[in-house]
Structures are given as structure tokens and as C-alpha cells.
PDB file of C-alpha atoms and ligand atoms in Angstrom:
ATOM      1  CA  PHE J 601       1.254  15.167 -25.613  1.00  0.00           C
ATOM      2  CA  LEU J 602       1.057  14.359 -21.739  1.00  0.00           C
ATOM      3  CA  GLY J 603       3.211  17.113 -20.116  1.00  0.00           C
ATOM      4  CA  ARG J 604       4.869  17.506 -16.549  1.00  0.00           C
ATOM      5  CA  ALA J 605       7.041  19.927 -15.104  1.00  0.00           C
ATOM      6  CA  VAL J 606       8.938  19.730 -11.481  1.00  0.00           C
ATOM      7  CA  PRO J 607      10.233  23.594 -10.083  1.00  0.00           C
ATOM      8  CA  ILE J 608      13.667  23.532  -8.295  1.00  0.00           C
ATOM      9  CA  LYS J 609      13.631  25.370  -5.743  1.00  0.00           C
ATOM     10  CA  ASP J 610      17.165  26.564  -3.897  1.00  0.00           C
ATOM     11  CA  GLU J 611      17.255  26.749  -0.006  1.00  0.00           C
ATOM     12  CA  ASN J 612      15.396  29.868   0.315  1.00  0.00           C
ATOM     13  CA  GLY J 613      12.064  27.961  -1.154  1.00  0.00           C
ATOM     14  CA  GLU J 614      12.181  30.562  -4.072  1.00  0.00           C
ATOM     15  CA  VAL J 615      11.396  28.453  -7.612  1.00  0.00           C
ATOM     16  CA  ILE J 616      15.113  28.340  -9.580  1.00  0.00           C
ATOM     17  CA  GLN J 617      14.440  26.247 -12.442  1.00  0.00           C
ATOM     18  CA  TRP J 618      11.790  24.256 -13.664  1.00  0.00           C
ATOM     19  CA  ILE J 619      12.651  20.903 -15.929  1.00  0.00           C
ATOM     20  CA  GLY J 620       9.882  19.333 -17.640  1.00  0.00           C
ATOM     21  CA  THR J 621       9.192  16.400 -20.044  1.00  0.00           C
ATOM     22  CA  CYS J 622       7.159  15.305 -22.338  1.00  0.00           C
ATOM     23  CA  THR J 623       5.745  12.091 -23.899  1.00  0.00           C
ATOM     24  CA  ASP J 624       4.285  11.304 -26.449  1.00  0.00           C
ATOM     25  CA  ILE J 625       1.397   9.532 -25.946  1.00  0.00           C
ATOM     26  CA  ASP J 626       0.178   8.353 -28.848  1.00  0.00           C
ATOM     27  CA  GLU J 627       1.433   5.253 -29.099  1.00  0.00           C
ATOM     28  CA  PHE J 628       0.339   4.296 -25.038  1.00  0.00           C
ATOM     29  CA  LYS J 629      -3.439   5.078 -26.907  1.00  0.00           C
ATOM     30  CA  GLN J 630      -3.186   3.237 -29.953  1.00  0.00           C
ATOM     31  CA  PHE J 631      -2.292   0.387 -27.724  1.00  0.00           C
ATOM     32  CA  GLN J 632      -4.559   1.125 -25.598  1.00  0.00           C
ATOM     33  CA  GLN J 633      -6.552   1.286 -27.904  1.00  0.00           C
ATOM     34  CA  GLN J 634      -6.013  -2.430 -30.156  1.00  0.00           C
ATOM     35  CA  LYS J 635      -6.271  -4.221 -26.583  1.00  0.00           C
ATOM     36  CA  ASP J 636     -10.021  -2.709 -25.740  1.00  0.00           C
ATOM     37  CA  ASN J 637     -10.181  -4.044 -29.391  1.00  0.00           C
ATOM     38  CA  PHE J 638      -9.076  -7.024 -29.132  1.00  0.00           C
ATOM     39  CA  LEU J 639     -10.728  -8.364 -25.764  1.00  0.00           C
ATOM     40  CA  GLY J 640     -14.230  -7.021 -28.333  1.00  0.00           C
ATOM     41  CA  ILE J 641     -13.341  -9.444 -30.315  1.00  0.00           C
ATOM     42  CA  ALA J 642     -11.989 -12.193 -28.751  1.00  0.00           C
ATOM     43  CA  SER J 643     -15.602 -11.802 -26.132  1.00  0.00           C
ATOM     44  CA  HIS J 644     -17.650 -11.945 -28.379  1.00  0.00           C
ATOM     45  CA  GLU J 645     -16.004 -14.704 -30.612  1.00  0.00           C
ATOM     46  CA  LEU J 646     -16.007 -16.717 -26.763  1.00  0.00           C
ATOM     47  CA  LYS J 647     -19.934 -16.964 -26.435  1.00  0.00           C
ATOM     48  CA  THR J 648     -20.979 -18.386 -29.711  1.00  0.00           C
ATOM     49  CA  PRO J 649     -19.184 -22.226 -28.867  1.00  0.00           C
ATOM     50  CA  LEU J 650     -20.079 -21.441 -25.240  1.00  0.00           C
ATOM     51  CA  THR J 651     -24.464 -20.785 -25.746  1.00  0.00           C
ATOM     52  CA  SER J 652     -24.676 -23.572 -27.365  1.00  0.00           C
ATOM     53  CA  LEU J 653     -22.263 -25.644 -24.756  1.00  0.00           C
ATOM     54  CA  LYS J 654     -24.944 -24.305 -22.948  1.00  0.00           C
ATOM     55  CA  LEU J 655     -28.063 -25.890 -24.762  1.00  0.00           C
ATOM     56  CA  TYR J 656     -27.118 -28.858 -25.416  1.00  0.00           C
ATOM     57  CA  SER J 657     -25.724 -28.918 -21.080  1.00  0.00           C
ATOM     58  CA  GLN J 658     -29.562 -28.507 -20.495  1.00  0.00           C
ATOM     59  CA  PHE J 659     -30.274 -30.716 -23.358  1.00  0.00           C
ATOM     60  CA  LEU J 660     -28.174 -34.200 -21.362  1.00  0.00           C
ATOM     61  CA  GLU J 661     -29.291 -33.029 -18.163  1.00  0.00           C
ATOM     62  CA  LYS J 662     -33.536 -33.126 -18.656  1.00  0.00           C
ATOM     63  CA  ASN J 663     -32.681 -36.378 -20.030  1.00  0.00           C
ATOM     64  CA  LEU J 664     -30.841 -37.719 -18.521  1.00  0.00           C
ATOM     65  CA  ARG J 665     -33.594 -36.999 -16.025  1.00  0.00           C
ATOM     66  CA  LYS J 666     -36.134 -38.095 -18.206  1.00  0.00           C
ATOM     67  CA  GLN J 667     -33.473 -41.151 -18.092  1.00  0.00           C
ATOM     68  CA  GLU J 668     -34.153 -41.096 -14.094  1.00  0.00           C
ATOM     69  CA  ASP J 669     -30.163 -40.826 -13.855  1.00  0.00           C
ATOM     70  CA  HIS J 670     -29.989 -38.826 -11.272  1.00  0.00           C
ATOM     71  CA  LYS J 671     -25.654 -38.624 -10.880  1.00  0.00           C
ATOM     72  CA  ASN J 672     -24.551 -37.313 -14.490  1.00  0.00           C
ATOM     73  CA  ALA J 673     -28.411 -35.077 -13.976  1.00  0.00           C
ATOM     74  CA  MET J 674     -25.836 -34.102 -11.516  1.00  0.00           C
ATOM     75  CA  VAL J 675     -22.724 -33.463 -13.218  1.00  0.00           C
ATOM     76  CA  ALA J 676     -24.636 -32.133 -16.237  1.00  0.00           C
ATOM     77  CA  LEU J 677     -25.979 -29.544 -13.898  1.00  0.00           C
ATOM     78  CA  LYS J 678     -22.452 -28.817 -12.742  1.00  0.00           C
ATOM     79  CA  MET J 679     -21.479 -28.417 -15.702  1.00  0.00           C
ATOM     80  CA  ASP J 680     -24.336 -25.857 -16.901  1.00  0.00           C
ATOM     81  CA  ASP J 681     -23.163 -24.015 -13.472  1.00  0.00           C
ATOM     82  CA  GLN J 682     -19.654 -23.209 -14.779  1.00  0.00           C
ATOM     83  CA  ILE J 683     -21.146 -22.235 -18.361  1.00  0.00           C
ATOM     84  CA  ASN J 684     -22.668 -19.304 -16.566  1.00  0.00           C
ATOM     85  CA  LYS J 685     -19.366 -18.682 -14.955  1.00  0.00           C
ATOM     86  CA  LEU J 686     -17.441 -18.095 -17.763  1.00  0.00           C
ATOM     87  CA  ASN J 687     -20.483 -16.541 -19.208  1.00  0.00           C
ATOM     88  CA  ASN J 688     -20.830 -14.042 -16.151  1.00  0.00           C
ATOM     89  CA  LEU J 689     -17.370 -13.069 -17.265  1.00  0.00           C
ATOM     90  CA  ILE J 690     -16.719 -12.884 -20.986  1.00  0.00           C
ATOM     91  CA  ASN J 691     -20.615 -10.400 -20.472  1.00  0.00           C
ATOM     92  CA  ASP J 692     -18.213  -8.596 -18.071  1.00  0.00           C
ATOM     93  CA  LEU J 693     -15.372  -8.156 -20.645  1.00  0.00           C
ATOM     94  CA  LEU J 694     -17.896  -6.779 -22.520  1.00  0.00           C
ATOM     95  CA  ASP J 695     -19.525  -4.888 -20.792  1.00  0.00           C
ATOM     96  CA  VAL J 696     -15.766  -3.078 -19.892  1.00  0.00           C
ATOM     97  CA  THR J 697     -15.067  -2.327 -24.396  1.00  0.00           C
ATOM     98  CA  LYS J 698     -18.161  -1.003 -23.236  1.00  0.00           C
ATOM     99  CA  ILE J 699     -18.128   0.999 -21.064  1.00  0.00           C
ATOM    100  CA  GLN J 700     -14.949   2.046 -22.902  1.00  0.00           C
ATOM    101  CA  ASN J 701     -15.745   2.781 -25.744  1.00  0.00           C
ATOM    102  CA  GLY J 702     -19.134   4.442 -24.342  1.00  0.00           C
ATOM    103  CA  LYS J 703     -21.360   2.100 -25.922  1.00  0.00           C
ATOM    104  CA  ILE J 704     -23.068   1.676 -22.118  1.00  0.00           C
ATOM    105  CA  LEU J 705     -26.203   2.812 -22.725  1.00  0.00           C
ATOM    106  CA  LEU J 706     -29.353   2.105 -20.547  1.00  0.00           C
ATOM    107  CA  ASN J 707     -32.694   1.925 -21.372  1.00  0.00           C
ATOM    108  CA  HIS J 708     -35.117   3.448 -18.590  1.00  0.00           C
ATOM    109  CA  SER J 709     -38.277   1.863 -17.973  1.00  0.00           C
ATOM    110  CA  GLU J 710     -40.231   1.941 -14.917  1.00  0.00           C
ATOM    111  CA  PHE J 711     -40.865  -1.013 -13.017  1.00  0.00           C
ATOM    112  CA  ASP J 712     -41.458  -2.448  -9.848  1.00  0.00           C
ATOM    113  CA  PHE J 713     -38.474  -2.083  -7.627  1.00  0.00           C
ATOM    114  CA  ASP J 714     -39.323  -4.786  -4.812  1.00  0.00           C
ATOM    115  CA  ALA J 715     -39.843  -7.748  -6.867  1.00  0.00           C
ATOM    116  CA  LEU J 716     -36.925  -7.006  -8.258  1.00  0.00           C
ATOM    117  CA  VAL J 717     -35.008  -7.468  -5.199  1.00  0.00           C
ATOM    118  CA  HIS J 718     -37.524 -10.468  -4.473  1.00  0.00           C
ATOM    119  CA  GLU J 719     -36.416 -12.012  -7.611  1.00  0.00           C
ATOM    120  CA  VAL J 720     -33.019 -11.375  -7.432  1.00  0.00           C
ATOM    121  CA  VAL J 721     -32.541 -12.613  -3.363  1.00  0.00           C
ATOM    122  CA  ALA J 722     -34.453 -15.787  -4.907  1.00  0.00           C
ATOM    123  CA  GLU J 723     -32.324 -16.072  -7.886  1.00  0.00           C
ATOM    124  CA  GLN J 724     -28.433 -16.213  -5.691  1.00  0.00           C
ATOM    125  CA  GLN J 725     -29.612 -17.864  -2.423  1.00  0.00           C
ATOM    126  CA  MET J 726     -29.944 -21.046  -5.101  1.00  0.00           C
ATOM    127  CA  SER J 727     -26.466 -20.372  -5.398  1.00  0.00           C
ATOM    128  CA  THR J 728     -25.559 -20.917  -1.195  1.00  0.00           C
ATOM    129  CA  LYS J 729     -26.014 -22.211   1.783  1.00  0.00           C
ATOM    130  CA  GLN J 730     -25.729 -18.757   2.854  1.00  0.00           C
ATOM    131  CA  LYS J 731     -28.870 -17.095   5.105  1.00  0.00           C
ATOM    132  CA  ILE J 732     -29.698 -14.405   2.674  1.00  0.00           C
ATOM    133  CA  ASP J 733     -32.045 -11.732   5.550  1.00  0.00           C
ATOM    134  CA  LEU J 734     -34.170  -9.380   4.456  1.00  0.00           C
ATOM    135  CA  GLU J 735     -35.263  -5.964   5.473  1.00  0.00           C
ATOM    136  CA  THR J 736     -37.013  -4.040   3.409  1.00  0.00           C
ATOM    137  CA  GLU J 737     -38.911  -0.945   2.761  1.00  0.00           C
ATOM    138  CA  ASN J 738     -42.373  -0.567   0.534  1.00  0.00           C
ATOM    139  CA  ILE J 739     -40.172   1.000  -2.828  1.00  0.00           C
ATOM    140  CA  GLY J 740     -42.559   1.030  -5.197  1.00  0.00           C
ATOM    141  CA  ILE J 741     -42.234   1.778  -8.807  1.00  0.00           C
ATOM    142  CA  VAL J 742     -39.072   2.849 -10.109  1.00  0.00           C
ATOM    143  CA  SER J 743     -37.767   4.491 -13.286  1.00  0.00           C
ATOM    144  CA  GLY J 744     -34.072   3.172 -14.598  1.00  0.00           C
ATOM    145  CA  ASP J 745     -32.585   0.041 -16.763  1.00  0.00           C
ATOM    146  CA  ARG J 746     -34.128  -2.551 -14.337  1.00  0.00           C
ATOM    147  CA  ASN J 747     -31.932  -5.337 -15.890  1.00  0.00           C
ATOM    148  CA  ARG J 748     -28.192  -2.981 -15.760  1.00  0.00           C
ATOM    149  CA  ILE J 749     -30.066  -2.227 -11.859  1.00  0.00           C
ATOM    150  CA  SER J 750     -30.605  -6.334 -11.537  1.00  0.00           C
ATOM    151  CA  GLN J 751     -27.313  -6.498 -12.626  1.00  0.00           C
ATOM    152  CA  VAL J 752     -25.648  -4.052  -9.857  1.00  0.00           C
ATOM    153  CA  MET J 753     -27.331  -5.961  -7.219  1.00  0.00           C
ATOM    154  CA  SER J 754     -26.512  -9.633  -8.143  1.00  0.00           C
ATOM    155  CA  ASN J 755     -22.385  -8.142  -8.097  1.00  0.00           C
ATOM    156  CA  LEU J 756     -23.400  -7.310  -4.856  1.00  0.00           C
ATOM    157  CA  ILE J 757     -24.881 -10.184  -3.871  1.00  0.00           C
ATOM    158  CA  ASN J 758     -21.879 -12.686  -5.461  1.00  0.00           C
ATOM    159  CA  ASN J 759     -19.432 -10.694  -3.357  1.00  0.00           C
ATOM    160  CA  ALA J 760     -20.225 -11.069   0.394  1.00  0.00           C
ATOM    161  CA  ILE J 761     -21.420 -14.397  -0.475  1.00  0.00           C
ATOM    162  CA  LYS J 762     -17.197 -15.021  -1.822  1.00  0.00           C
ATOM    163  CA  TYR J 763     -15.438 -12.913   0.617  1.00  0.00           C
ATOM    164  CA  SER J 764     -17.399 -13.794   3.512  1.00  0.00           C
ATOM    165  CA  PRO J 765     -16.557 -17.822   3.416  1.00  0.00           C
ATOM    166  CA  GLU J 766     -17.145 -18.275   7.090  1.00  0.00           C
ATOM    167  CA  SER J 767     -20.084 -16.483   8.685  1.00  0.00           C
ATOM    168  CA  ASP J 768     -23.801 -18.105   7.506  1.00  0.00           C
ATOM    169  CA  LYS J 769     -25.715 -15.084   6.840  1.00  0.00           C
ATOM    170  CA  ILE J 770     -25.652 -11.393   4.425  1.00  0.00           C
ATOM    171  CA  LEU J 771     -28.634  -8.773   5.182  1.00  0.00           C
ATOM    172  CA  ILE J 772     -30.435  -6.924   2.561  1.00  0.00           C
ATOM    173  CA  THR J 773     -31.268  -3.268   3.193  1.00  0.00           C
ATOM    174  CA  THR J 774     -33.916  -1.789   1.600  1.00  0.00           C
ATOM    175  CA  LYS J 775     -34.861   2.344   2.498  1.00  0.00           C
ATOM    176  CA  LEU J 776     -36.669   5.013   0.896  1.00  0.00           C
ATOM    177  CA  LYS J 777     -35.756   8.788   1.666  1.00  0.00           C
ATOM    178  CA  GLU J 778     -37.109  11.169   1.629  1.00  0.00           C
ATOM    179  CA  ASN J 779     -39.657   9.127  -0.799  1.00  0.00           C
ATOM    180  CA  LYS J 780     -37.151  10.119  -3.485  1.00  0.00           C
ATOM    181  CA  THR J 781     -33.771   8.397  -3.337  1.00  0.00           C
ATOM    182  CA  VAL J 782     -33.578   4.294  -2.589  1.00  0.00           C
ATOM    183  CA  LEU J 783     -31.260   3.131  -1.262  1.00  0.00           C
ATOM    184  CA  PHE J 784     -29.994  -0.483  -1.312  1.00  0.00           C
ATOM    185  CA  SER J 785     -27.400  -2.412   0.565  1.00  0.00           C
ATOM    186  CA  VAL J 786     -25.667  -5.799   1.318  1.00  0.00           C
ATOM    187  CA  LYS J 787     -23.869  -6.910   4.552  1.00  0.00           C
ATOM    188  CA  ASP J 788     -21.168  -9.426   5.022  1.00  0.00           C
ATOM    189  CA  TYR J 789     -19.663 -10.380   7.488  1.00  0.00           C
ATOM    190  CA  GLY J 790     -17.260 -11.822   5.800  1.00  0.00           C
ATOM    191  CA  ILE J 791     -12.865 -10.645   6.130  1.00  0.00           C
ATOM    192  CA  GLY J 792     -13.885  -6.908   4.807  1.00  0.00           C
ATOM    193  CA  ILE J 793     -11.539  -4.588   3.366  1.00  0.00           C
ATOM    194  CA  PRO J 794      -8.967  -1.802   4.745  1.00  0.00           C
ATOM    195  CA  GLU J 795      -9.430   1.372   4.587  1.00  0.00           C
ATOM    196  CA  ASN J 796      -7.191   2.923   2.112  1.00  0.00           C
ATOM    197  CA  LYS J 797      -8.716   0.437  -0.140  1.00  0.00           C
ATOM    198  CA  LYS J 798     -12.000   1.283  -0.033  1.00  0.00           C
ATOM    199  CA  ASP J 799     -11.811   3.190  -2.991  1.00  0.00           C
ATOM    200  CA  LYS J 800      -9.560   1.828  -5.037  1.00  0.00           C
ATOM    201  CA  VAL J 801     -11.363  -1.709  -5.321  1.00  0.00           C
ATOM    202  CA  PHE J 802     -15.277   0.425  -7.675  1.00  0.00           C
ATOM    203  CA  GLU J 803     -11.535   1.002  -9.914  1.00  0.00           C
ATOM    204  CA  GLN J 804     -11.234  -1.728 -13.393  1.00  0.00           C
ATOM    205  CA  TYR J 805      -8.836  -4.279 -12.460  1.00  0.00           C
ATOM    206  CA  TYR J 806      -7.922  -3.752  -8.998  1.00  0.00           C
ATOM    207  CA  ARG J 807      -8.749  -6.416  -6.861  1.00  0.00           C
ATOM    208  CA  VAL J 808      -6.851  -6.163  -2.617  1.00  0.00           C
ATOM    209  CA  SER J 809      -4.446  -8.222  -3.180  1.00  0.00           C
ATOM    210  CA  GLY J 810      -3.769 -10.220   0.468  1.00  0.00           C
ATOM    211  CA  SER J 811      -2.479 -13.276   1.564  1.00  0.00           C
ATOM    212  CA  LYS J 812      -5.992 -15.044   0.670  1.00  0.00           C
ATOM    213  CA  GLU J 813      -6.535 -13.173  -2.310  1.00  0.00           C
ATOM    214  CA  HIS J 814      -6.494 -16.648  -4.913  1.00  0.00           C
ATOM    215  CA  THR J 815      -9.161 -18.104  -2.783  1.00  0.00           C
ATOM    216  CA  PHE J 816     -11.180 -16.142  -4.305  1.00  0.00           C
ATOM    217  CA  PRO J 817     -11.648 -15.669  -7.848  1.00  0.00           C
ATOM    218  CA  GLY J 818     -12.044 -13.119 -10.114  1.00  0.00           C
ATOM    219  CA  LEU J 819     -11.447 -10.641 -12.428  1.00  0.00           C
ATOM    220  CA  GLY J 820     -12.109  -7.752 -11.064  1.00  0.00           C
ATOM    221  CA  LEU J 821     -14.315  -5.560 -13.206  1.00  0.00           C
ATOM    222  CA  GLY J 822     -17.334  -5.898 -11.275  1.00  0.00           C
ATOM    223  CA  LEU J 823     -17.703  -3.110  -8.868  1.00  0.00           C
ATOM    224  CA  TYR J 824     -16.207  -0.986 -11.663  1.00  0.00           C
ATOM    225  CA  ILE J 825     -19.386  -1.907 -14.090  1.00  0.00           C
ATOM    226  CA  SER J 826     -21.679  -1.781 -11.615  1.00  0.00           C
ATOM    227  CA  SER J 827     -19.839   2.066 -10.281  1.00  0.00           C
ATOM    228  CA  GLU J 828     -20.105   2.915 -14.139  1.00  0.00           C
ATOM    229  CA  ILE J 829     -24.137   1.718 -14.592  1.00  0.00           C
ATOM    230  CA  ILE J 830     -24.659   3.651 -11.053  1.00  0.00           C
ATOM    231  CA  LYS J 831     -22.566   6.803 -11.974  1.00  0.00           C
ATOM    232  CA  ARG J 832     -25.427   6.953 -15.128  1.00  0.00           C
ATOM    233  CA  SER J 833     -28.240   6.235 -13.831  1.00  0.00           C
ATOM    234  CA  GLY J 834     -27.589   9.392 -12.014  1.00  0.00           C
ATOM    235  CA  GLY J 835     -26.827   7.455  -8.172  1.00  0.00           C
ATOM    236  CA  LYS J 836     -23.479   7.309  -6.279  1.00  0.00           C
ATOM    237  CA  ILE J 837     -22.149   3.727  -5.227  1.00  0.00           C
ATOM    238  CA  PHE J 838     -19.859   3.115  -1.639  1.00  0.00           C
ATOM    239  CA  VAL J 839     -18.558   0.912   0.894  1.00  0.00           C
ATOM    240  CA  ASN J 840     -18.692   0.977   4.490  1.00  0.00           C
ATOM    241  CA  SER J 841     -16.047  -1.825   5.695  1.00  0.00           C
ATOM    242  CA  VAL J 842     -13.572  -3.300   8.358  1.00  0.00           C
ATOM    243  CA  GLU J 843     -11.855  -5.223   7.407  1.00  0.00           C
ATOM    244  CA  GLY J 844     -11.939  -8.620   9.482  1.00  0.00           C
ATOM    245  CA  LYS J 845     -15.316  -8.194  10.326  1.00  0.00           C
ATOM    246  CA  GLY J 846     -17.480  -6.967   6.813  1.00  0.00           C
ATOM    247  CA  SER J 847     -18.189  -4.616   4.125  1.00  0.00           C
ATOM    248  CA  ASP J 848     -21.834  -2.680   3.492  1.00  0.00           C
ATOM    249  CA  PHE J 849     -22.116  -2.243  -0.245  1.00  0.00           C
ATOM    250  CA  CYS J 850     -24.594   0.769  -1.166  1.00  0.00           C
ATOM    251  CA  PHE J 851     -25.535   1.730  -4.112  1.00  0.00           C
ATOM    252  CA  GLU J 852     -28.443   5.191  -4.187  1.00  0.00           C
ATOM    253  CA  ILE J 853     -30.354   6.182  -6.974  1.00  0.00           C
ATOM    254  CA  PRO J 854     -32.815   8.633  -8.203  1.00  0.00           C
ATOM    255  CA  LYS J 855     -36.386   7.104  -8.113  1.00  0.00           C
ATOM    256  CA  ILE J 856     -37.519   8.746 -11.145  1.00  0.00           C
ATOM    257  CA  TYR J 857     -34.125   9.102 -13.181  1.00  0.00           C
ATOM    258  CA  ASN J 858     -34.697  12.433 -15.001  1.00  0.00           C
ATOM    259  CA  LEU J 859     -34.053  12.549 -18.841  1.00  0.00           C
ATOM    260  CA  LEU J 860     -32.652  16.424 -19.211  1.00  0.00           C
TER     261      LEU J 860
HETATM  262  P1  ADP K1968     -13.001 -10.217  -8.160  1.00  0.00           P
HETATM  263  O1  ADP K1968     -14.208 -10.063  -6.928  1.00  0.00           O
HETATM  264  O2  ADP K1968     -13.816 -10.799  -9.723  1.00  0.00           O
HETATM  265  O3  ADP K1968     -12.270  -9.395  -7.882  1.00  0.00           O
HETATM  266  P2  ADP K1968     -14.734  -6.998  -8.426  1.00  0.00           P
HETATM  267  O4  ADP K1968     -14.709  -5.864  -8.341  1.00  0.00           O
HETATM  268  O5  ADP K1968     -15.512  -7.233  -7.719  1.00  0.00           O
HETATM  269  O6  ADP K1968     -14.167  -8.292  -8.482  1.00  0.00           O
HETATM  270  O7  ADP K1968     -14.269  -6.488  -6.671  1.00  0.00           O
HETATM  271  C1  ADP K1968     -13.306  -5.604  -6.620  1.00  0.00           C
HETATM  272  C2  ADP K1968     -12.401  -6.579  -5.663  1.00  0.00           C
HETATM  273  O8  ADP K1968     -12.864  -5.237  -3.906  1.00  0.00           O
HETATM  274  C3  ADP K1968     -12.248  -7.546  -5.296  1.00  0.00           C
HETATM  275  O9  ADP K1968     -10.561  -8.029  -5.310  1.00  0.00           O
HETATM  276  C4  ADP K1968     -12.043  -7.823  -3.188  1.00  0.00           C
HETATM  277  O10 ADP K1968     -11.275  -7.422  -2.682  1.00  0.00           O
HETATM  278  C5  ADP K1968     -12.860  -5.733  -2.943  1.00  0.00           C
HETATM  279  N1  ADP K1968     -14.365  -6.870  -2.409  1.00  0.00           N
HETATM  280  C6  ADP K1968     -14.441  -6.391  -3.648  1.00  0.00           C
HETATM  281  N2  ADP K1968     -16.617  -7.046  -2.351  1.00  0.00           N
HETATM  282  C7  ADP K1968     -16.325  -6.929  -1.830  1.00  0.00           C
HETATM  283  C8  ADP K1968     -16.756  -8.063  -0.063  1.00  0.00           C
HETATM  284  N3  ADP K1968     -17.949  -7.337  -0.150  1.00  0.00           N
HETATM  285  N4  ADP K1968     -16.013  -8.144  -0.001  1.00  0.00           N
HETATM  286  C9  ADP K1968     -14.604  -7.716   0.927  1.00  0.00           C
HETATM  287  N5  ADP K1968     -14.370  -7.884  -0.388  1.00  0.00           N
HETATM  288  C10 ADP K1968     -14.688  -7.220  -1.403  1.00  0.00           C
END
């Protein structure tokens, strides 16, 4: 049950009565649980045919290239690109159900942070005409979940590209603070975020509404998942932004994650 109570005061401000409500939230919780279960099962079922589809499109592209049919090979490549996008959306839905069921577990290991940054940037650079500039410090070995940290980096860079369609560059900065905290920042010169929405963007399914909203596809999950990953890595994620000027999304994680 969820209880709520409101005081009723007289003209002197003295409480003369309390009015309370008591709501049965059992049904609501059950509904949430069913919704989460459905999302989990549906996403899982969607993944199997998609994996086959990806193999077919890659096979097709390779064969068309061999036959020097470059025009159709390009079509197959575009197909593959769309399949990747769909795959990412499904992975996000799966991650959300994992988070809700407390099943998102990080695999901590030691990895070369600088190499990861270069790897992620090189991959993202292939999908955009915007120039991704790097201002990096030598960070070295970090302990954390390499795949999940890579997912957060890709997510932030992807958003920076998506929400700055009229800009031609993005700036990635890394810093090592007092030899123990790693800072990763992605700065864009795009649409920015209104002051009162800055904290909300990390909430599940939250998307800033605005006239241009329909031009930016998405589910509003990437930042929620990213913030959960960073929290579980013992770090924090935040944004500095000016509406109409651009955003600077950052995360900080401990260089050495303390398992105790
Ligand atoms: P999605 O991009 O799929 O909507 P996210 O969780 O990644 O989901 O982002 C949530 C919302 O935060 C976005 O819908 C957008 O309104 C806002 N946002 C995220 N990144 C940026 C950015 N770099 N610039 C401006 N707005 C952003």
C-alpha cells in the first residue's frame, strides 16, 4: 500500500485535520513486472531472426563485391547498417529489463583506456562526416568493464553526432585527475539542453520535447543505461549544456575499481 497524508490548516497556520489516502499498489507493481517480462521476452525473440538477417546481408554484400556489382553491394551495406541500428535498439531494451531485474552485472578487468578511446572513436568516425577531434591525456591501465565502458562512450558520441546536425565537429577529451579518477568528455556544438531538463535526460524513456523532436529518432534509453553502468562502475555521469549552443556530456570513473 502507498499512503499519502496532507495537513489542513486554519487561518493561523495550525494543523486542524489530516486527510489521507491509501492506494493499493500491488496491482500496479504486477503490471510493471508483466511489462518488464514482456519486454525481455520480446527483445530476446527479436534478436534471433535479426542475427540471421545480419549474416545474410553480409554474405550478400561480399558476393556482390566479388561480382563487382558495386551499386547493389552498397545497398546491401546500407541494409547491414540498418540491421545494426535495430540490433542496438533491441540491446537497449534488453539492458533495461536487466537493470530492472537487478541482473546487469559488470565484468571488471584491467584494460588500456587510451586504446579503447581510439577504437571507439575510429568506429564512430566511420559513420559520420563530422570531424571527431581528440584532446587526450595518457590514462594507461584502468580497471572496469571494458565492453560496458565502450558502450557508454559510443552512446555519448552517437548522441553528440545526432543532436548536432548542423555542426561539423565534436571534441573528445580525457583527463587523469590526481592519478586516481579518469574523466571522459564529449563536447558538441548542437541543439543543447534547456537548464531545467539537464538532470531529467538520465531518466528512463525521457526525451527532451521540442519542435525538432521528430527529426531525432530514439527511445530515450541510452543515457539511462549509461548512467546505470557508470554508477555501477563507482563513477558519476553529468552534463554541462547551453540550449542552442551545445552540450558537454562527461563521466568520471575511478582508475582502479575497488571491489570491496
Ligand atoms: P535518445 O537519444 O534515444 O532519445 P538518450 O537517453 O540517449 O535517448 O537521450 C535522452 C534525451 O536527452 C534525448 O532524447 C535528447 O533529448 C537529450 N540528449 C541526449 N544527448 C544530447 C545531446 N548531445 N545534445 C542535446 N540533447 C541531448
